[in-house]
Amino acid sequence: MQYKPRMKTASFWFLTGSLFLFPVLFLIVKSFTLPWRYQADFHMHFTLRGWSTLLSENQLISATFISLLIGAVVVLLNLIIGLSAGKALAFYQFKGKSIMDTLFLLPLIFPLLAIAMGVHIAMIRLGLADSWIGVVLIHLVPTIPYSIKILRNGYVSLGSAMLEQSTSLGANVRSRFLTIELPLLKPALRSTIFLTFVISLSQYVITAIIGGGNVVTLAMVYFPFLQSASSTVLAAFSIWFALVPILFYLIVEIILCFLPYQSPWRIKT
């Protein structure tokens, strides 16, 4: 009986190493070595050409900051919409609730490219095409359904009893949201923030359509390298591309650490 936990732990670390750690380590090594073939040469030749080529890209730094800005705004809008819609779907009963719940998932059913083409025409008439605001709005299409679903499940897990009890103890809407809802929804918030930012960061086609080439994100700089650059440059660019959401997530974690928590039983009237 004692071997089962050990076997589960060993299986977990084996899968983690095989699916996550080894590919990352291999990518790091690949970014510092020249391209080589398995059948011809097993010697790895150290080089900085991949990173020098990456850092010599003129739009790399600006595209990184633009991606961070767009991703941060998309995350903020997703949290506002997701918290409002998720709470309403979790706690309130109203006519057409099931239909509305289904409508929120429609952007995941229809092809995103078709939606972007239709939205592009509307944005041209509204003057939002070829601007970062238009890119932010189009990035809401593939991210909002996930945010609403995750935060709705978070509110369902939280339950309404604690919120009702805090209200009976004298907590107003603002204090209840800041000291009870947000701290207890931290796991759902983390999932929403990270998933939303990664989806926004990886959007290439819809960014190119709505941005019109004027809004250059990191994805638009990265994907052209897939056809022309060597595997060494691609490995270096992939590491840079992966570090951006990690940096954003660390910043978010620091912010979440400062969220206040106050038990509803200690709220003063």
Coordinates of C-alpha atoms in Angstrom, one line a residue:
M1 CA 0.0 0.0 0.0
Q2 CA 2.9 2.3 0.6
Y3 CA 4.2 1.9 -2.9
K4 CA 1.2 3.5 -4.5
P5 CA 1.9 7.1 -3.3
R6 CA 5.5 6.7 -4.4
M7 CA 4.5 5.4 -7.8
K8 CA 2.0 8.3 -8.2
T9 CA 4.8 10.8 -7.3
A10 CA 7.3 9.2 -9.6
S11 CA 4.7 9.1 -12.4
F12 CA 3.9 12.8 -11.8
W13 CA 7.6 13.9 -12.0
F14 CA 8.2 11.7 -15.0
L15 CA 5.3 13.3 -16.9
T16 CA 6.3 16.7 -15.7
G17 CA 9.9 16.2 -16.9
S18 CA 8.9 14.6 -20.2
L19 CA 6.2 17.1 -21.1
F20 CA 7.5 20.4 -19.6
L21 CA 11.0 20.4 -18.1
F22 CA 12.9 18.5 -20.8
P23 CA 11.4 20.6 -23.8
V24 CA 12.3 23.8 -22.0
L25 CA 15.8 22.7 -21.2
F26 CA 16.2 21.4 -24.8
L27 CA 14.9 24.8 -26.1
I28 CA 17.5 26.7 -23.9
V29 CA 20.3 24.5 -25.2
K30 CA 19.1 24.8 -28.7
S31 CA 19.2 28.6 -28.5
F32 CA 22.9 28.6 -27.7
T33 CA 24.0 25.9 -30.3
L34 CA 24.3 25.8 -34.0
P35 CA 21.8 23.6 -36.0
W36 CA 22.8 20.0 -36.1
R37 CA 21.5 16.7 -37.4
Y38 CA 21.1 13.6 -35.4
Q39 CA 22.5 11.3 -38.1
A40 CA 25.5 13.5 -39.1
D41 CA 27.0 15.2 -36.1
F42 CA 26.3 14.7 -32.4
H43 CA 28.6 17.5 -31.3
M44 CA 27.0 20.8 -30.2
H45 CA 28.8 24.0 -31.2
F46 CA 28.2 26.9 -28.9
T47 CA 27.1 30.2 -30.4
L48 CA 25.4 33.4 -29.6
R49 CA 24.1 34.0 -33.1
G50 CA 20.5 33.2 -32.2
W51 CA 20.3 35.8 -29.4
S52 CA 22.3 38.4 -31.3
T53 CA 19.9 38.0 -34.3
L54 CA 17.0 38.3 -31.9
L55 CA 18.2 41.3 -30.1
S56 CA 19.1 43.0 -33.4
E57 CA 15.5 43.0 -34.4
N58 CA 14.4 46.6 -34.5
Q59 CA 10.8 46.0 -33.4
L60 CA 11.5 43.5 -30.7
I61 CA 11.4 45.8 -27.7
S62 CA 8.6 48.0 -28.9
A63 CA 6.5 44.9 -29.9
T64 CA 7.1 43.4 -26.4
F65 CA 5.8 46.6 -24.7
I66 CA 2.9 46.8 -27.0
S67 CA 2.0 43.2 -26.4
L68 CA 2.2 43.8 -22.6
L69 CA 0.0 46.9 -22.9
I70 CA -2.6 45.2 -25.0
G71 CA -2.6 42.1 -22.9
A72 CA -2.9 44.1 -19.7
V73 CA -5.9 46.0 -21.0
V74 CA -7.5 42.8 -22.4
V75 CA -7.0 41.2 -19.0
L76 CA -8.6 44.1 -17.1
L77 CA -11.6 44.2 -19.4
N78 CA -12.0 40.4 -19.1
L79 CA -12.0 40.7 -15.3
I80 CA -14.6 43.5 -15.3
I81 CA -16.9 41.6 -17.7
G82 CA -16.1 38.2 -16.3
L83 CA -16.7 39.1 -12.7
S84 CA -20.0 40.8 -13.5
A85 CA -21.4 38.2 -15.8
G86 CA -20.0 35.3 -13.8
K87 CA -21.6 36.5 -10.6
A88 CA -25.0 37.1 -12.3
L89 CA -25.0 33.7 -13.9
A90 CA -24.0 32.0 -10.6
F91 CA -26.3 33.7 -8.2
Y92 CA -29.3 35.2 -10.1
Q93 CA -32.2 33.5 -11.8
F94 CA -33.8 35.3 -14.7
K95 CA -35.7 34.5 -17.9
G96 CA -33.4 33.5 -20.8
K97 CA -30.5 32.6 -18.5
S98 CA -29.7 29.4 -20.3
I99 CA -29.8 31.1 -23.7
M100 CA -27.5 33.9 -22.5
D101 CA -25.1 31.3 -21.1
T102 CA -25.0 29.6 -24.5
L103 CA -24.6 32.9 -26.4
F104 CA -21.4 33.6 -24.4
L105 CA -19.8 30.5 -25.8
L106 CA -20.7 31.3 -29.5
P107 CA -17.3 33.0 -30.2
L108 CA -15.7 29.6 -29.5
I109 CA -17.9 27.9 -31.9
F110 CA -17.7 30.1 -35.0
P111 CA -14.3 30.5 -36.8
L112 CA -12.4 33.5 -35.3
L113 CA -11.2 34.6 -38.7
A114 CA -14.8 34.9 -40.0
I115 CA -15.7 37.0 -36.9
A116 CA -12.6 39.2 -37.4
M117 CA -13.5 39.9 -41.0
G118 CA -17.0 41.0 -40.1
V119 CA -15.8 43.1 -37.1
H120 CA -13.2 44.7 -39.3
I121 CA -15.8 46.2 -41.5
A122 CA -17.6 47.7 -38.5
M123 CA -14.4 49.0 -37.0
I124 CA -13.5 50.8 -40.3
R125 CA -16.8 52.6 -40.1
L126 CA -16.3 53.5 -36.4
G127 CA -12.7 54.6 -37.0
L128 CA -11.2 51.9 -34.7
A129 CA -9.4 49.9 -37.4
D130 CA -5.6 50.1 -37.6
S131 CA -5.5 51.1 -33.9
W132 CA -4.5 49.4 -30.7
I133 CA -8.0 50.0 -29.3
G134 CA -9.5 47.9 -32.1
V135 CA -6.9 45.2 -31.5
V136 CA -7.9 45.1 -27.8
L137 CA -11.6 44.8 -28.7
I138 CA -11.0 42.0 -31.1
H139 CA -8.9 40.1 -28.5
L140 CA -12.0 40.1 -26.3
V141 CA -13.7 37.8 -28.7
P142 CA -11.6 34.6 -28.0
T143 CA -11.0 35.5 -24.3
I144 CA -14.3 36.6 -22.8
P145 CA -16.0 33.1 -23.0
Y146 CA -13.2 31.6 -20.9
S147 CA -13.2 34.4 -18.4
I148 CA -17.0 34.2 -17.8
K149 CA -16.9 30.4 -17.5
I150 CA -13.9 30.4 -15.0
L151 CA -15.2 33.2 -12.8
R152 CA -18.8 31.8 -12.9
N153 CA -17.4 28.5 -11.5
G154 CA -15.4 30.5 -9.0
Y155 CA -18.5 32.2 -7.7
V156 CA -20.4 28.9 -7.6
S157 CA -17.6 27.4 -5.5
L158 CA -17.7 30.5 -3.2
G159 CA -21.4 30.2 -2.7
S160 CA -23.9 32.9 -1.7
A161 CA -24.1 32.1 2.1
M162 CA -20.9 33.9 3.0
L163 CA -21.8 36.9 1.0
E164 CA -25.3 37.1 2.5
Q165 CA -23.8 36.7 6.0
S166 CA -21.3 39.5 5.4
T167 CA -24.2 41.7 4.3
S168 CA -26.2 40.9 7.4
L169 CA -23.1 41.9 9.5
G170 CA -23.1 45.3 7.9
A171 CA -20.7 45.0 5.0
N172 CA -21.4 47.3 2.0
V173 CA -21.0 46.2 -1.6
R174 CA -17.5 47.7 -1.9
S175 CA -16.0 46.2 1.2
R176 CA -17.6 42.9 0.5
F177 CA -16.1 42.8 -3.0
L178 CA -12.6 43.9 -1.9
T179 CA -12.2 41.9 1.3
I180 CA -14.2 38.8 0.7
E181 CA -14.9 38.1 -3.0
L182 CA -11.6 39.0 -4.5
P183 CA -9.4 37.2 -1.9
L184 CA -11.5 34.0 -2.1
L185 CA -11.6 34.1 -5.9
K186 CA -7.8 34.2 -6.2
P187 CA -7.5 30.8 -7.8
A188 CA -10.1 31.7 -10.4
L189 CA -8.5 35.1 -10.9
R190 CA -5.1 33.5 -11.5
S191 CA -6.5 31.1 -14.1
T192 CA -8.4 33.9 -15.9
I193 CA -5.5 36.3 -15.9
F194 CA -2.9 33.9 -17.2
L195 CA -5.2 32.2 -19.8
T196 CA -6.4 35.6 -21.1
F197 CA -3.0 37.1 -21.4
V198 CA -1.6 34.0 -23.2
I199 CA -4.5 33.9 -25.7
S200 CA -4.1 37.7 -26.4
L201 CA -0.3 37.4 -26.7
S202 CA -0.6 34.6 -29.3
Q203 CA -3.1 36.2 -31.6
Y204 CA -1.5 36.8 -35.0
V205 CA -4.1 36.7 -37.7
I206 CA -6.8 38.9 -36.1
T207 CA -4.2 41.3 -34.9
A208 CA -2.9 41.7 -38.4
I209 CA -6.4 42.2 -39.8
I210 CA -7.7 44.7 -37.3
G211 CA -4.3 46.4 -36.7
G212 CA -3.6 46.7 -40.4
G213 CA 0.1 46.4 -39.8
N214 CA 0.2 49.6 -37.7
V215 CA -0.1 47.7 -34.4
V216 CA 3.0 45.4 -34.3
T217 CA 2.8 42.9 -31.4
L218 CA 5.3 40.2 -30.5
A219 CA 3.3 37.5 -32.4
M220 CA 3.6 39.6 -35.6
V221 CA 7.4 39.8 -35.2
Y222 CA 7.7 36.1 -34.2
F223 CA 5.7 34.2 -36.8
P224 CA 7.5 35.5 -39.9
F225 CA 10.7 34.0 -38.4
L226 CA 9.1 30.5 -38.7
Q227 CA 9.8 30.4 -42.5
S228 CA 13.2 32.2 -42.7
A229 CA 15.2 31.9 -39.5
S230 CA 17.3 29.0 -38.3
S231 CA 16.3 26.8 -35.5
T232 CA 18.8 28.6 -33.2
V233 CA 17.1 31.9 -33.7
L234 CA 13.7 30.3 -33.4
A235 CA 14.7 28.7 -30.1
A236 CA 15.9 32.1 -28.7
F237 CA 12.7 33.8 -29.9
S238 CA 10.6 31.1 -28.4
I239 CA 12.3 31.6 -25.0
W240 CA 11.7 35.4 -25.2
F241 CA 8.1 34.8 -26.2
A242 CA 7.6 32.5 -23.2
L243 CA 9.3 34.9 -20.8
V244 CA 6.7 37.6 -21.5
P245 CA 3.7 35.9 -19.9
I246 CA 5.9 34.7 -17.0
L247 CA 6.9 38.2 -16.3
F248 CA 3.3 39.4 -16.5
Y249 CA 2.2 36.6 -14.2
L250 CA 4.9 37.5 -11.6
I251 CA 3.7 41.1 -11.6
V252 CA 0.1 40.0 -11.1
E253 CA 1.1 37.7 -8.3
I254 CA 2.8 40.6 -6.5
I255 CA -0.4 42.6 -6.9
L256 CA -2.6 39.7 -5.7
C257 CA -0.4 39.4 -2.5
F258 CA -1.6 42.9 -1.5
L259 CA -5.3 42.0 -1.7
P260 CA -6.8 42.5 1.7
Y261 CA -8.6 39.7 3.4
Q262 CA -11.1 40.2 6.2
S263 CA -13.3 37.5 7.6
P264 CA -17.0 38.3 7.3
W265 CA -17.4 37.6 11.0
R266 CA -15.0 40.5 11.9
I267 CA -16.7 43.2 9.8
K268 CA -17.8 46.0 12.0
T269 CA -21.2 47.6 11.5

